[in-house]
Amino acid sequence: MDDGRYPRNAWRQTADDTVYAFIEKAADALADAAEDAEPSDVISEIEPDTYTADLTAWLHARDDHVYFLTEVLEEGLGVTDGFQLLAAAQQIQIHEVGQALVSALEDAAETIEEEAEDEQEDN
């Protein structure tokens, strides 16, 4: 839930190593996906880190990552331990970054198509 209380999309303004790592993870997943796979489905299948040390390193990387924890708690997902909380929070950010990448790629493809059409019309 994004009700404006938390700076949840702050990563769009100031990318860091975790965002770049998630972009790479999303790009790899998209590249490895079947040609007919829906990009949003591919992104939704990306899993968070499996080791607690990696999850706590992610949390430590930026102060605003704590807001992803808050979102998980507010969603009432039945999280029963700290590991699940961290993993669910990281997964939210992975999916947000992945969906932003998909949108950017779709926009770029559309722009290229439009430019190609304009070029054909000019010739």
Tab-separated table of N, CA and C in Angstrom:
chain	number	residue	atom	x	y	z
A	1	MET	N	0.849	-1.174	0.000
A	1	MET	CA	0.000	0.000	0.000
A	1	MET	C	0.892	1.234	0.000
A	2	ASP	N	0.654	2.118	-0.942
A	2	ASP	CA	1.449	3.339	-1.021
A	2	ASP	C	0.528	4.518	-0.748
A	3	ASP	N	0.501	4.947	0.505
A	3	ASP	CA	-0.380	6.050	0.877
A	3	ASP	C	0.377	7.363	1.023
A	4	GLY	N	1.621	7.380	0.559
A	4	GLY	CA	2.395	8.611	0.587
A	4	GLY	C	3.123	8.888	1.890
A	5	ARG	N	2.930	8.060	2.904
A	5	ARG	CA	3.594	8.310	4.185
A	5	ARG	C	5.067	7.962	4.147
A	6	TYR	N	5.436	7.068	3.270
A	6	TYR	CA	6.810	6.594	3.237
A	6	TYR	C	7.426	6.886	1.873
A	7	PRO	N	8.707	7.220	1.848
A	7	PRO	CA	9.366	7.492	0.570
A	7	PRO	C	9.729	6.197	-0.147
A	8	ARG	N	8.708	5.420	-0.527
A	8	ARG	CA	8.938	4.084	-1.057
A	8	ARG	C	9.641	4.066	-2.408
A	9	ASN	N	9.438	5.044	-3.218
A	9	ASN	CA	10.052	5.029	-4.533
A	9	ASN	C	11.278	5.913	-4.597
A	10	ALA	N	11.897	6.153	-3.459
A	10	ALA	CA	13.081	7.004	-3.412
A	10	ALA	C	14.220	6.431	-4.237
A	11	TRP	N	14.255	5.107	-4.412
A	11	TRP	CA	15.325	4.484	-5.192
A	11	TRP	C	15.334	4.988	-6.616
A	12	ARG	N	14.208	5.440	-7.128
A	12	ARG	CA	14.169	5.955	-8.497
A	12	ARG	C	15.005	7.215	-8.625
A	13	GLN	N	15.118	7.955	-7.556
A	13	GLN	CA	15.853	9.206	-7.588
A	13	GLN	C	17.322	8.998	-7.261
A	14	THR	N	17.628	8.068	-6.401
A	14	THR	CA	19.012	7.845	-5.986
A	14	THR	C	19.303	6.352	-5.969
A	15	ALA	N	19.668	5.834	-7.112
A	15	ALA	CA	19.976	4.409	-7.206
A	15	ALA	C	21.263	4.105	-6.446
A	16	ASP	N	21.318	2.908	-5.893
A	16	ASP	CA	22.499	2.461	-5.169
A	16	ASP	C	22.869	1.063	-5.657
A	17	ASP	N	23.849	0.458	-5.013
A	17	ASP	CA	24.312	-0.857	-5.447
A	17	ASP	C	23.210	-1.910	-5.409
A	18	THR	N	22.309	-1.832	-4.432
A	18	THR	CA	21.247	-2.839	-4.368
A	18	THR	C	20.304	-2.688	-5.553
A	19	VAL	N	19.997	-1.469	-5.930
A	19	VAL	CA	19.121	-1.252	-7.083
A	19	VAL	C	19.793	-1.773	-8.349
A	20	TYR	N	21.071	-1.462	-8.521
A	20	TYR	CA	21.781	-1.958	-9.698
A	20	TYR	C	21.824	-3.484	-9.711
A	21	ALA	N	22.002	-4.100	-8.559
A	21	ALA	CA	22.007	-5.565	-8.480
A	21	ALA	C	20.639	-6.127	-8.856
A	22	PHE	N	19.567	-5.459	-8.427
A	22	PHE	CA	18.222	-5.930	-8.756
A	22	PHE	C	17.908	-5.700	-10.233
A	23	ILE	N	18.434	-4.626	-10.812
A	23	ILE	CA	18.271	-4.405	-12.256
A	23	ILE	C	18.946	-5.546	-13.011
A	24	GLU	N	20.149	-5.901	-12.577
A	24	GLU	CA	20.869	-7.001	-13.225
A	24	GLU	C	20.104	-8.315	-13.072
A	25	LYS	N	19.583	-8.556	-11.875
A	25	LYS	CA	18.818	-9.781	-11.613
A	25	LYS	C	17.577	-9.833	-12.512
A	26	ALA	N	16.889	-8.712	-12.648
A	26	ALA	CA	15.691	-8.650	-13.491
A	26	ALA	C	16.053	-8.813	-14.967
A	27	ALA	N	17.113	-8.152	-15.400
A	27	ALA	CA	17.540	-8.261	-16.800
A	27	ALA	C	17.922	-9.700	-17.135
A	28	ASP	N	18.628	-10.362	-16.229
A	28	ASP	CA	18.996	-11.763	-16.442
A	28	ASP	C	17.755	-12.645	-16.534
A	29	ALA	N	16.795	-12.422	-15.652
A	29	ALA	CA	15.564	-13.219	-15.664
A	29	ALA	C	14.801	-13.010	-16.968
A	30	LEU	N	14.727	-11.770	-17.427
A	30	LEU	CA	14.034	-11.478	-18.683
A	30	LEU	C	14.762	-12.108	-19.867
A	31	ALA	N	16.090	-12.045	-19.858
A	31	ALA	CA	16.878	-12.619	-20.952
A	31	ALA	C	16.743	-14.140	-21.003
A	32	ASP	N	16.612	-14.770	-19.843
A	32	ASP	CA	16.516	-16.228	-19.771
A	32	ASP	C	15.094	-16.751	-19.969
A	33	ALA	N	14.117	-15.867	-19.964
A	33	ALA	CA	12.712	-16.277	-20.049
A	33	ALA	C	12.364	-16.737	-21.465
A	34	ALA	N	11.334	-17.547	-21.537
A	34	ALA	CA	10.825	-17.968	-22.838
A	34	ALA	C	10.351	-16.743	-23.614
A	35	GLU	N	10.436	-16.839	-24.926
A	35	GLU	CA	10.095	-15.689	-25.768
A	35	GLU	C	8.654	-15.222	-25.577
A	36	ASP	N	7.749	-16.152	-25.292
A	36	ASP	CA	6.341	-15.787	-25.143
A	36	ASP	C	5.943	-15.479	-23.693
A	37	ALA	N	6.910	-15.457	-22.795
A	37	ALA	CA	6.617	-15.184	-21.379
A	37	ALA	C	6.239	-13.720	-21.185
A	38	GLU	N	5.291	-13.498	-20.308
A	38	GLU	CA	4.905	-12.128	-19.951
A	38	GLU	C	5.984	-11.542	-19.048
A	39	PRO	N	6.534	-10.394	-19.402
A	39	PRO	CA	7.592	-9.802	-18.574
A	39	PRO	C	7.194	-9.622	-17.108
A	40	SER	N	5.952	-9.205	-16.862
A	40	SER	CA	5.539	-9.000	-15.468
A	40	SER	C	5.512	-10.320	-14.698
A	41	ASP	N	5.177	-11.418	-15.381
A	41	ASP	CA	5.199	-12.729	-14.732
A	41	ASP	C	6.629	-13.159	-14.417
A	42	VAL	N	7.537	-12.871	-15.348
A	42	VAL	CA	8.948	-13.209	-15.136
A	42	VAL	C	9.470	-12.467	-13.912
A	43	ILE	N	9.157	-11.183	-13.821
A	43	ILE	CA	9.617	-10.366	-12.695
A	43	ILE	C	9.021	-10.880	-11.385
A	44	SER	N	7.753	-11.248	-11.406
A	44	SER	CA	7.102	-11.684	-10.162
A	44	SER	C	7.671	-12.998	-9.635
A	45	GLU	N	8.382	-13.734	-10.476
A	45	GLU	CA	8.973	-15.003	-10.048
A	45	GLU	C	10.372	-14.849	-9.456
A	46	ILE	N	10.937	-13.643	-9.498
A	46	ILE	CA	12.278	-13.432	-8.949
A	46	ILE	C	12.207	-13.514	-7.429
A	47	GLU	N	13.065	-14.333	-6.877
A	47	GLU	CA	13.071	-14.574	-5.437
A	47	GLU	C	14.059	-13.653	-4.723
A	48	PRO	N	13.802	-13.368	-3.455
A	48	PRO	CA	14.761	-12.586	-2.665
A	48	PRO	C	15.966	-13.450	-2.288
A	49	ASP	N	16.932	-12.832	-1.648
A	49	ASP	CA	18.105	-13.569	-1.173
A	49	ASP	C	17.674	-14.669	-0.208
A	50	THR	N	18.500	-15.712	-0.130
A	50	THR	CA	18.158	-16.847	0.732
A	50	THR	C	18.940	-16.877	2.035
A	51	TYR	N	19.986	-16.076	2.130
A	51	TYR	CA	20.801	-16.069	3.343
A	51	TYR	C	20.506	-14.829	4.178
A	52	THR	N	20.369	-15.038	5.466
A	52	THR	CA	20.069	-13.941	6.382
A	52	THR	C	21.103	-12.831	6.277
A	53	ALA	N	22.371	-13.177	6.148
A	53	ALA	CA	23.426	-12.160	6.047
A	53	ALA	C	23.212	-11.259	4.833
A	54	ASP	N	22.770	-11.845	3.718
A	54	ASP	CA	22.512	-11.043	2.520
A	54	ASP	C	21.299	-10.136	2.716
A	55	LEU	N	20.286	-10.649	3.388
A	55	LEU	CA	19.086	-9.842	3.645
A	55	LEU	C	19.383	-8.693	4.605
A	56	THR	N	20.161	-8.963	5.639
A	56	THR	CA	20.488	-7.878	6.572
A	56	THR	C	21.436	-6.873	5.927
A	57	ALA	N	22.294	-7.337	5.017
A	57	ALA	CA	23.157	-6.404	4.273
A	57	ALA	C	22.301	-5.498	3.396
A	58	TRP	N	21.273	-6.072	2.768
A	58	TRP	CA	20.345	-5.269	1.964
A	58	TRP	C	19.664	-4.220	2.845
A	59	LEU	N	19.178	-4.628	3.999
A	59	LEU	CA	18.509	-3.696	4.905
A	59	LEU	C	19.460	-2.585	5.328
A	60	HIS	N	20.700	-2.938	5.593
A	60	HIS	CA	21.702	-1.980	6.051
A	60	HIS	C	22.150	-1.018	4.939
A	61	ALA	N	21.978	-1.413	3.694
A	61	ALA	CA	22.491	-0.624	2.570
A	61	ALA	C	21.872	0.771	2.477
A	62	ARG	N	20.619	0.904	2.867
A	62	ARG	CA	19.940	2.205	2.804
A	62	ARG	C	18.943	2.309	3.946
A	63	ASP	N	18.890	3.466	4.539
A	63	ASP	CA	17.951	3.677	5.646
A	63	ASP	C	16.500	3.502	5.217
A	64	ASP	N	16.182	3.881	3.979
A	64	ASP	CA	14.786	3.813	3.558
A	64	ASP	C	14.309	2.396	3.236
A	65	HIS	N	15.180	1.400	3.284
A	65	HIS	CA	14.731	0.022	3.099
A	65	HIS	C	13.803	-0.419	4.230
A	66	VAL	N	13.884	0.248	5.355
A	66	VAL	CA	13.011	-0.090	6.476
A	66	VAL	C	11.536	0.102	6.104
A	67	TYR	N	11.267	0.980	5.152
A	67	TYR	CA	9.877	1.213	4.753
A	67	TYR	C	9.283	0.010	4.033
A	68	PHE	N	10.128	-0.787	3.398
A	68	PHE	CA	9.633	-2.022	2.797
A	68	PHE	C	9.204	-3.006	3.886
A	69	LEU	N	9.920	-3.009	5.014
A	69	LEU	CA	9.507	-3.836	6.154
A	69	LEU	C	8.135	-3.398	6.650
A	70	THR	N	7.963	-2.094	6.766
A	70	THR	CA	6.687	-1.542	7.221
A	70	THR	C	5.561	-1.954	6.283
A	71	GLU	N	5.828	-1.917	4.986
A	71	GLU	CA	4.794	-2.302	4.025
A	71	GLU	C	4.378	-3.754	4.210
A	72	VAL	N	5.338	-4.630	4.425
A	72	VAL	CA	5.016	-6.044	4.637
A	72	VAL	C	4.143	-6.199	5.877
A	73	LEU	N	4.502	-5.517	6.945
A	73	LEU	CA	3.715	-5.599	8.177
A	73	LEU	C	2.306	-5.062	7.970
A	74	GLU	N	2.182	-3.970	7.220
A	74	GLU	CA	0.867	-3.369	6.982
A	74	GLU	C	-0.007	-4.225	6.080
A	75	GLU	N	0.617	-5.020	5.214
A	75	GLU	CA	-0.154	-5.873	4.309
A	75	GLU	C	-0.751	-7.078	5.026
A	76	GLY	N	-0.289	-7.353	6.231
A	76	GLY	CA	-0.838	-8.471	6.995
A	76	GLY	C	-0.655	-9.805	6.299
A	77	LEU	N	0.553	-10.091	5.875
A	77	LEU	CA	0.837	-11.306	5.123
A	77	LEU	C	1.046	-12.534	5.999
A	78	GLY	N	0.876	-12.390	7.288
A	78	GLY	CA	1.061	-13.525	8.187
A	78	GLY	C	2.517	-13.878	8.412
A	79	VAL	N	3.380	-12.904	8.290
A	79	VAL	CA	4.806	-13.126	8.524
A	79	VAL	C	5.006	-13.480	9.990
A	80	THR	N	5.747	-14.574	10.222
A	80	THR	CA	5.893	-15.050	11.596
A	80	THR	C	7.307	-14.961	12.150
A	81	ASP	N	8.269	-14.589	11.308
A	81	ASP	CA	9.626	-14.442	11.837
A	81	ASP	C	10.397	-13.381	11.062
A	82	GLY	N	11.536	-13.018	11.607
A	82	GLY	CA	12.344	-11.952	11.031
A	82	GLY	C	12.853	-12.269	9.639
A	83	PHE	N	13.249	-13.515	9.401
A	83	PHE	CA	13.736	-13.889	8.077
A	83	PHE	C	12.649	-13.689	7.030
A	84	GLN	N	11.438	-14.163	7.325
A	84	GLN	CA	10.328	-13.990	6.383
A	84	GLN	C	10.043	-12.515	6.134
A	85	LEU	N	10.117	-11.715	7.181
A	85	LEU	CA	9.876	-10.282	7.057
A	85	LEU	C	10.908	-9.641	6.132
A	86	LEU	N	12.178	-9.932	6.366
A	86	LEU	CA	13.237	-9.373	5.522
A	86	LEU	C	13.103	-9.839	4.074
A	87	ALA	N	12.836	-11.122	3.879
A	87	ALA	CA	12.717	-11.662	2.524
A	87	ALA	C	11.537	-11.039	1.784
A	88	ALA	N	10.401	-10.919	2.453
A	88	ALA	CA	9.227	-10.314	1.816
A	88	ALA	C	9.474	-8.846	1.488
A	89	ALA	N	10.162	-8.147	2.378
A	89	ALA	CA	10.466	-6.733	2.142
A	89	ALA	C	11.409	-6.576	0.955
A	90	GLN	N	12.444	-7.398	0.907
A	90	GLN	CA	13.379	-7.311	-0.212
A	90	GLN	C	12.682	-7.668	-1.524
A	91	GLN	N	11.799	-8.651	-1.468
A	91	GLN	CA	11.099	-9.064	-2.677
A	91	GLN	C	10.235	-7.930	-3.229
A	92	ILE	N	9.651	-7.140	-2.360
A	92	ILE	CA	8.874	-5.986	-2.821
A	92	ILE	C	9.764	-5.057	-3.630
A	93	GLN	N	10.953	-4.758	-3.111
A	93	GLN	CA	11.836	-3.857	-3.848
A	93	GLN	C	12.313	-4.497	-5.152
A	94	ILE	N	12.645	-5.766	-5.123
A	94	ILE	CA	13.070	-6.447	-6.348
A	94	ILE	C	11.986	-6.323	-7.407
A	95	HIS	N	10.755	-6.565	-7.023
A	95	HIS	CA	9.658	-6.508	-7.987
A	95	HIS	C	9.417	-5.084	-8.475
A	96	GLU	N	9.535	-4.099	-7.600
A	96	GLU	CA	9.379	-2.707	-8.029
A	96	GLU	C	10.458	-2.321	-9.034
A	97	VAL	N	11.693	-2.681	-8.727
A	97	VAL	CA	12.803	-2.360	-9.630
A	97	VAL	C	12.616	-3.101	-10.953
A	98	GLY	N	12.245	-4.361	-10.878
A	98	GLY	CA	12.025	-5.152	-12.090
A	98	GLY	C	10.917	-4.594	-12.955
A	99	GLN	N	9.807	-4.203	-12.333
A	99	GLN	CA	8.699	-3.625	-13.102
A	99	GLN	C	9.097	-2.287	-13.713
A	100	ALA	N	9.909	-1.513	-12.996
A	100	ALA	CA	10.399	-0.245	-13.548
A	100	ALA	C	11.294	-0.510	-14.759
A	101	LEU	N	12.106	-1.562	-14.694
A	101	LEU	CA	12.950	-1.929	-15.828
A	101	LEU	C	12.091	-2.337	-17.022
A	102	VAL	N	11.084	-3.154	-16.784
A	102	VAL	CA	10.186	-3.571	-17.863
A	102	VAL	C	9.532	-2.349	-18.503
A	103	SER	N	9.044	-1.430	-17.697
A	103	SER	CA	8.419	-0.211	-18.232
A	103	SER	C	9.402	0.598	-19.064
A	104	ALA	N	10.629	0.732	-18.570
A	104	ALA	CA	11.646	1.491	-19.304
A	104	ALA	C	11.976	0.812	-20.633
A	105	LEU	N	12.077	-0.509	-20.629
A	105	LEU	CA	12.362	-1.233	-21.866
A	105	LEU	C	11.204	-1.120	-22.854
A	106	GLU	N	9.974	-1.207	-22.356
A	106	GLU	CA	8.810	-1.061	-23.229
A	106	GLU	C	8.751	0.341	-23.821
A	107	ASP	N	9.041	1.355	-23.009
A	107	ASP	CA	9.072	2.734	-23.504
A	107	ASP	C	10.150	2.905	-24.567
A	108	ALA	N	11.317	2.327	-24.326
A	108	ALA	CA	12.414	2.429	-25.291
A	108	ALA	C	12.049	1.735	-26.602
A	109	ALA	N	11.430	0.561	-26.509
A	109	ALA	CA	11.019	-0.166	-27.711
A	109	ALA	C	9.982	0.630	-28.493
A	110	GLU	N	9.056	1.240	-27.783
A	110	GLU	CA	8.027	2.057	-28.431
A	110	GLU	C	8.654	3.257	-29.136
A	111	THR	N	9.604	3.897	-28.497
A	111	THR	CA	10.289	5.044	-29.092
A	111	THR	C	11.043	4.627	-30.348
A	112	ILE	N	11.721	3.496	-30.291
A	112	ILE	CA	12.460	2.997	-31.454
A	112	ILE	C	11.505	2.697	-32.601
A	113	GLU	N	10.368	2.071	-32.286
A	113	GLU	CA	9.358	1.773	-33.302
A	113	GLU	C	8.836	3.047	-33.951
A	114	GLU	N	8.510	4.038	-33.128
A	114	GLU	CA	7.996	5.304	-33.645
A	114	GLU	C	9.025	5.996	-34.527
A	115	GLU	N	10.283	5.978	-34.110
A	115	GLU	CA	11.338	6.597	-34.911
A	115	GLU	C	11.516	5.869	-36.236
A	116	ALA	N	11.405	4.545	-36.219
A	116	ALA	CA	11.524	3.764	-37.453
A	116	ALA	C	10.364	4.077	-38.393
A	117	GLU	N	9.154	4.195	-37.843
A	117	GLU	CA	7.990	4.541	-38.660
A	117	GLU	C	8.134	5.935	-39.252
A	118	ASP	N	8.596	6.882	-38.441
A	118	ASP	CA	8.805	8.245	-38.926
A	118	ASP	C	9.849	8.267	-40.037
A	119	GLU	N	10.886	7.470	-39.879
A	119	GLU	CA	11.951	7.410	-40.877
A	119	GLU	C	11.432	6.826	-42.186
A	120	GLN	N	10.566	5.799	-42.087
A	120	GLN	CA	9.985	5.193	-43.287
A	120	GLN	C	9.067	6.179	-43.998
A	121	GLU	N	8.312	6.958	-43.227
A	121	GLU	CA	7.412	7.945	-43.816
A	121	GLU	C	8.186	9.043	-44.527
A	122	ASP	N	9.350	9.389	-43.991
A	122	ASP	CA	10.174	10.437	-44.585
A	122	ASP	C	10.826	9.973	-45.883
A	123	ASN	N	10.997	8.675	-46.050
A	123	ASN	CA	11.663	8.150	-47.261
A	123	ASN	C	10.685	7.873	-48.320
